[in-house]
PDB file of C-alpha atoms in Angstrom:
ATOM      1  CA  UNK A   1       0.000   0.000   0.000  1.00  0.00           C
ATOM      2  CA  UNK A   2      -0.209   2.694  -1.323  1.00  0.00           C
ATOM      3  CA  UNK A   3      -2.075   1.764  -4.430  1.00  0.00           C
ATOM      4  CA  UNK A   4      -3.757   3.755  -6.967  1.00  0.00           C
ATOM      5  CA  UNK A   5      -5.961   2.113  -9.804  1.00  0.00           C
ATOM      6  CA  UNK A   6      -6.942   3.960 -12.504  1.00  0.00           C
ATOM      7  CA  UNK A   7      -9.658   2.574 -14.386  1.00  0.00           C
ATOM      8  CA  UNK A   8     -10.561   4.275 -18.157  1.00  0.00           C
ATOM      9  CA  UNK A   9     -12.507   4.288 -21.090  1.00  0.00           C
ATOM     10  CA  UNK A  10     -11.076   2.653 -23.624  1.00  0.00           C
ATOM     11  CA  UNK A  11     -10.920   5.091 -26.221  1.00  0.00           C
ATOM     12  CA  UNK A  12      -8.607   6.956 -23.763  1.00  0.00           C
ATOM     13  CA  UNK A  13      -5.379   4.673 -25.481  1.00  0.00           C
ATOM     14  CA  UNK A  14      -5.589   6.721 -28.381  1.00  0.00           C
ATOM     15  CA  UNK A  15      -5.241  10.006 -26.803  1.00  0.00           C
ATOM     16  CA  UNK A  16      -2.886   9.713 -24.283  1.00  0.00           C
ATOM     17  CA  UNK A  17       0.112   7.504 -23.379  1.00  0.00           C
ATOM     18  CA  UNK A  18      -1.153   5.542 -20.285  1.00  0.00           C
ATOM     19  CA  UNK A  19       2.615   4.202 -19.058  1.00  0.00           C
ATOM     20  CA  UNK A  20       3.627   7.741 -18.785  1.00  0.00           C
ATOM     21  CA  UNK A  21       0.730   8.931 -16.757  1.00  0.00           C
ATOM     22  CA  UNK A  22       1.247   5.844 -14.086  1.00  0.00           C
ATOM     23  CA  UNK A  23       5.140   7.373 -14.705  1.00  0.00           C
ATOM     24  CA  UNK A  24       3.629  10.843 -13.121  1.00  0.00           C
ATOM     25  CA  UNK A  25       0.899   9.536 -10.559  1.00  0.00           C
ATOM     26  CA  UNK A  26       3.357   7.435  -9.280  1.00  0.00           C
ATOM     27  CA  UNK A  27       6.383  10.255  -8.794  1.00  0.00           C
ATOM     28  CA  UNK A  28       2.689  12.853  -8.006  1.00  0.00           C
ATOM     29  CA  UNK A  29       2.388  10.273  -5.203  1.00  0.00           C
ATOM     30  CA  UNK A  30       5.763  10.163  -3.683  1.00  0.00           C
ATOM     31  CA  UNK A  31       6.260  13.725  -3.698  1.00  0.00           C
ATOM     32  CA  UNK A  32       3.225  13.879  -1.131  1.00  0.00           C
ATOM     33  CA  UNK A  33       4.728  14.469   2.590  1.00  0.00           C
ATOM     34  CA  UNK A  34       2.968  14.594   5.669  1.00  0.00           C
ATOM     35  CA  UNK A  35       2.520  17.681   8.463  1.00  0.00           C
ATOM     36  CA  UNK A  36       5.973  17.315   9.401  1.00  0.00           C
ATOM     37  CA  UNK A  37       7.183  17.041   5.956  1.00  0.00           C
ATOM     38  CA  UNK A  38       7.912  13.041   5.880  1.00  0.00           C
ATOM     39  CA  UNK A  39       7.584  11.081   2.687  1.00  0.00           C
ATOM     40  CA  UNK A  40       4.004  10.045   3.401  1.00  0.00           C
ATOM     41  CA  UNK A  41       3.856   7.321   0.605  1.00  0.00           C
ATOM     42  CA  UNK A  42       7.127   4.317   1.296  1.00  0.00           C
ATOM     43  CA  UNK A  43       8.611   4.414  -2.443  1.00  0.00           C
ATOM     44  CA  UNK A  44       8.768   0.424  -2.520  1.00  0.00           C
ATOM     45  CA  UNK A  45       5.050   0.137  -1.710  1.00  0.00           C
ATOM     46  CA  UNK A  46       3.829   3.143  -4.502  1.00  0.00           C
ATOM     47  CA  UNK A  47       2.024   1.052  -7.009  1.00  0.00           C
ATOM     48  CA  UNK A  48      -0.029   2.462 -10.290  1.00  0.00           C
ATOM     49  CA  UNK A  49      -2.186   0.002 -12.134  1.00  0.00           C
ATOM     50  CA  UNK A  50      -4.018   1.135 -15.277  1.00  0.00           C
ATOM     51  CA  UNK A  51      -6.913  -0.700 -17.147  1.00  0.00           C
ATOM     52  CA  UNK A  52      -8.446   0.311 -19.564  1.00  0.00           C
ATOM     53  CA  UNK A  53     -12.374  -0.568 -20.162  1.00  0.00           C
ATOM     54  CA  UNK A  54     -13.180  -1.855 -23.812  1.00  0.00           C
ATOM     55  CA  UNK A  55     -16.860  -1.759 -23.641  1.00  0.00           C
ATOM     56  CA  UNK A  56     -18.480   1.161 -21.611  1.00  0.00           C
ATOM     57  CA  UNK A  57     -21.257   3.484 -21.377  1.00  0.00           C
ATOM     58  CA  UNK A  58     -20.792   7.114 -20.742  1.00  0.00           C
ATOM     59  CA  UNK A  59     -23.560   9.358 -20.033  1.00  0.00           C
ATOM     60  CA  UNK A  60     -26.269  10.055 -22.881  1.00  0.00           C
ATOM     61  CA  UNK A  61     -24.213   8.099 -25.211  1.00  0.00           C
ATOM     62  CA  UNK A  62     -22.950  11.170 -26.789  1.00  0.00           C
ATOM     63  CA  UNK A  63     -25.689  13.317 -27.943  1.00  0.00           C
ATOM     64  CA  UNK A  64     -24.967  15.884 -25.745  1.00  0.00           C
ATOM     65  CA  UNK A  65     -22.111  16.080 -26.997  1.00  0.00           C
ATOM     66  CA  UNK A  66     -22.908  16.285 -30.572  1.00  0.00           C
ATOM     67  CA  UNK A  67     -25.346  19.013 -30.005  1.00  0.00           C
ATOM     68  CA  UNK A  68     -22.636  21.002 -28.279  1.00  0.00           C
ATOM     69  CA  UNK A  69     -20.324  20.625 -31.587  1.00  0.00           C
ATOM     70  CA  UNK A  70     -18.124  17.539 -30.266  1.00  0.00           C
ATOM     71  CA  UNK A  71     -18.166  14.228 -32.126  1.00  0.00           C
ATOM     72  CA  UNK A  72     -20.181  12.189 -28.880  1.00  0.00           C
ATOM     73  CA  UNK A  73     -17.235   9.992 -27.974  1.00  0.00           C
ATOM     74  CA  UNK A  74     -17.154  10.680 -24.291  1.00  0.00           C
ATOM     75  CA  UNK A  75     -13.434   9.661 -22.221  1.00  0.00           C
ATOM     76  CA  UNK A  76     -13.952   8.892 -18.410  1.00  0.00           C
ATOM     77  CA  UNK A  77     -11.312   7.901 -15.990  1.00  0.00           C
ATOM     78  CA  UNK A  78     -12.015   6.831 -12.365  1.00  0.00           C
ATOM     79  CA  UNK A  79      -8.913   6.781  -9.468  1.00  0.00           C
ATOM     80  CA  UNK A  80      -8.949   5.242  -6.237  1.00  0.00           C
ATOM     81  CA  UNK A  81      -5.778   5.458  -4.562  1.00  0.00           C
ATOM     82  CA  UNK A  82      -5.823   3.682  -1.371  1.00  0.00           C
ATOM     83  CA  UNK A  83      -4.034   4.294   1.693  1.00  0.00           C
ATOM     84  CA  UNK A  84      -3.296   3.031   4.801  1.00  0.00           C
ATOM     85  CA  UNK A  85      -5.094   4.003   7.761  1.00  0.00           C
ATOM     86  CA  UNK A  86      -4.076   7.009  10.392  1.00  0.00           C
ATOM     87  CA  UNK A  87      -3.317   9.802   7.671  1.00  0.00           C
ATOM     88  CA  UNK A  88      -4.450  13.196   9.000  1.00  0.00           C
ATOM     89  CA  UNK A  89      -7.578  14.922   6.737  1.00  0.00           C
ATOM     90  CA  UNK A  90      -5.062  17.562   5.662  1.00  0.00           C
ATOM     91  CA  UNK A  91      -2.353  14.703   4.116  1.00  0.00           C
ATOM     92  CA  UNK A  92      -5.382  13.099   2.356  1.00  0.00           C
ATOM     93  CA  UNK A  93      -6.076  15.927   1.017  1.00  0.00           C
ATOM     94  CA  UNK A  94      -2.730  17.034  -0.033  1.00  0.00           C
ATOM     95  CA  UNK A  95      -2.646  13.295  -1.793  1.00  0.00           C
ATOM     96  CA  UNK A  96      -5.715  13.577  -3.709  1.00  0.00           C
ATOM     97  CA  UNK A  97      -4.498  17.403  -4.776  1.00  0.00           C
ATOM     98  CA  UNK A  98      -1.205  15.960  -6.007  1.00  0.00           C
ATOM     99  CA  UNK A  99      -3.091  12.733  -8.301  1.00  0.00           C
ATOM    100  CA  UNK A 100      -5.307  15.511  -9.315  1.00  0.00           C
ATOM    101  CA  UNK A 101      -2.757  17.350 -10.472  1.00  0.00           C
ATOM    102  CA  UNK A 102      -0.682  14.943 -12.191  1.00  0.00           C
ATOM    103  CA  UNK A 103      -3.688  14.018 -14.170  1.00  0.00           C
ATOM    104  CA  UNK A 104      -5.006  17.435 -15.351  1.00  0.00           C
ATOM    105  CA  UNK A 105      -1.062  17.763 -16.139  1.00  0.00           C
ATOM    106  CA  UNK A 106      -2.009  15.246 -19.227  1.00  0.00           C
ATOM    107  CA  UNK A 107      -5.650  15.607 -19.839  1.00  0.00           C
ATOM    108  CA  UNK A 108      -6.456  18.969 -19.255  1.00  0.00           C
ATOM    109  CA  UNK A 109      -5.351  19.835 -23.176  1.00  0.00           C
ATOM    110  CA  UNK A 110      -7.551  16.253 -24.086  1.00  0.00           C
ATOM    111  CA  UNK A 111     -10.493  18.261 -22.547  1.00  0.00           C
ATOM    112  CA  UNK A 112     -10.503  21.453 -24.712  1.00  0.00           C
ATOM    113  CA  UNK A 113     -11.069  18.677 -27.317  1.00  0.00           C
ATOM    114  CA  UNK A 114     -13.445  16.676 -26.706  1.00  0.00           C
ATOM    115  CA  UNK A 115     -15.611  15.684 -23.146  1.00  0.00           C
ATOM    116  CA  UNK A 116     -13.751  13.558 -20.357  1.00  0.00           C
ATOM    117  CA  UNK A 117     -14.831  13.145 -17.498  1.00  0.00           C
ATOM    118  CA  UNK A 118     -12.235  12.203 -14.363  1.00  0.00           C
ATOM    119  CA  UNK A 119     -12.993  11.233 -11.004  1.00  0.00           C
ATOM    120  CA  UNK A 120     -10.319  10.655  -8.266  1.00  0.00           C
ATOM    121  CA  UNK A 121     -11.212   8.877  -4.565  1.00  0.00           C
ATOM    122  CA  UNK A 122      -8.921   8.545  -1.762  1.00  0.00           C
ATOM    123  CA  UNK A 123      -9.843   5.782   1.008  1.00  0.00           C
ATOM    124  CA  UNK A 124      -8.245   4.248   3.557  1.00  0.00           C
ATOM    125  CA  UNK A 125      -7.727   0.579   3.887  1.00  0.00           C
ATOM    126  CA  UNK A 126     -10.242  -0.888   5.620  1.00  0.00           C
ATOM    127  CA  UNK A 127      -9.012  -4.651   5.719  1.00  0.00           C
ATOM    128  CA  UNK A 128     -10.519  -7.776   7.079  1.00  0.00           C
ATOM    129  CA  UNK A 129      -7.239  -9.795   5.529  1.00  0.00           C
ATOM    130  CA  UNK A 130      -4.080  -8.331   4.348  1.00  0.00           C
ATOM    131  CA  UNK A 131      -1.008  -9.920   3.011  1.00  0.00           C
ATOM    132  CA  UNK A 132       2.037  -8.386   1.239  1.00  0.00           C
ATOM    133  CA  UNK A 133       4.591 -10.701  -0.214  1.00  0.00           C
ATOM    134  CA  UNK A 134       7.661  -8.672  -1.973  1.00  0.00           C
ATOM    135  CA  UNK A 135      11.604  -8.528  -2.809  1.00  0.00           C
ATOM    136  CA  UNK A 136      10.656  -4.416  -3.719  1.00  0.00           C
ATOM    137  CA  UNK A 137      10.748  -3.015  -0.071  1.00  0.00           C
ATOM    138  CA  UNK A 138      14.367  -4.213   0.527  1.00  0.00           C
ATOM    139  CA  UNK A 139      15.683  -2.245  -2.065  1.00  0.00           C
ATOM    140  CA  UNK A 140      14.505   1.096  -0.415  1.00  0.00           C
ATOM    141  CA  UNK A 141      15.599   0.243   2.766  1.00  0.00           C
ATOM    142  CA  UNK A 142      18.105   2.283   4.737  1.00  0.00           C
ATOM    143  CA  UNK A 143      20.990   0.031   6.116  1.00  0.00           C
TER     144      UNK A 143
END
């Protein structure tokens, strides 16, 4: 944990290169630090998963669109970075402003374009089970 899944319309592929936006969620994400200015995020645990959706439905299916001079092909892209529990409001916050960011970074000039629509959630892990099994989290750690 940390983990932050983006999930996307399809059609998104086209516009946008998807490795390079994990590239920038994931360096948005460890650039977050906490009250007292920690790295709130451990760099071996930062993971960015992107999948895209082939089928989808999007709204009015584009008519809206149309009538407002756009070609009806809506874009939507939904985040949910998780988090482990005991983060303060403010470092939540200061998480989802820096995903926010790093998205509107790349599809803020996709948007004056054509209609996308982006939603981001930040939770905290709420688990009844949790494992972790990894050779990552020794490379970061300090001797």
């Amino acid at each position: 944990m940390p983990h932050l899944v983006v999930l996307y319309t399809g059609n998104l592929d086209k516009l946008t290169d998807m490795n390079t936006l994990c590239r920038s969620l994931a360096d948005a994400m460890l650039s977050v630090k906490d009250e007292a200015g920690a790295q709130v995020f451990p760099t071996g645990g930062t993971r960015v998963l992107a999948y895209p959706a082939p089928y989808y439905a999007v709204a009015d299916g584009g008519a809206a669109g149309k009538a407002a001079g756009g070609d009806g092909d809506y874009a939507f892209m939904y985040l949910n970075l998780r988090m482990a529990r005991g983060r303060s409001a403010a470092t939540q916050k200061r998480a989802g402003d820096a995903v926010l960011a790093a998205v509107r970074e790349r599809i803020d000039p996709l948007m004056k374009e054509r209609h996308i629509g982006v939603t981001i959630n930040v939770d905290e892990g709420a688990e009844v089970f949790d494992a972790k099994h990894s050779t990552i989290h020794s490379l970061f750690k300090k001797p």
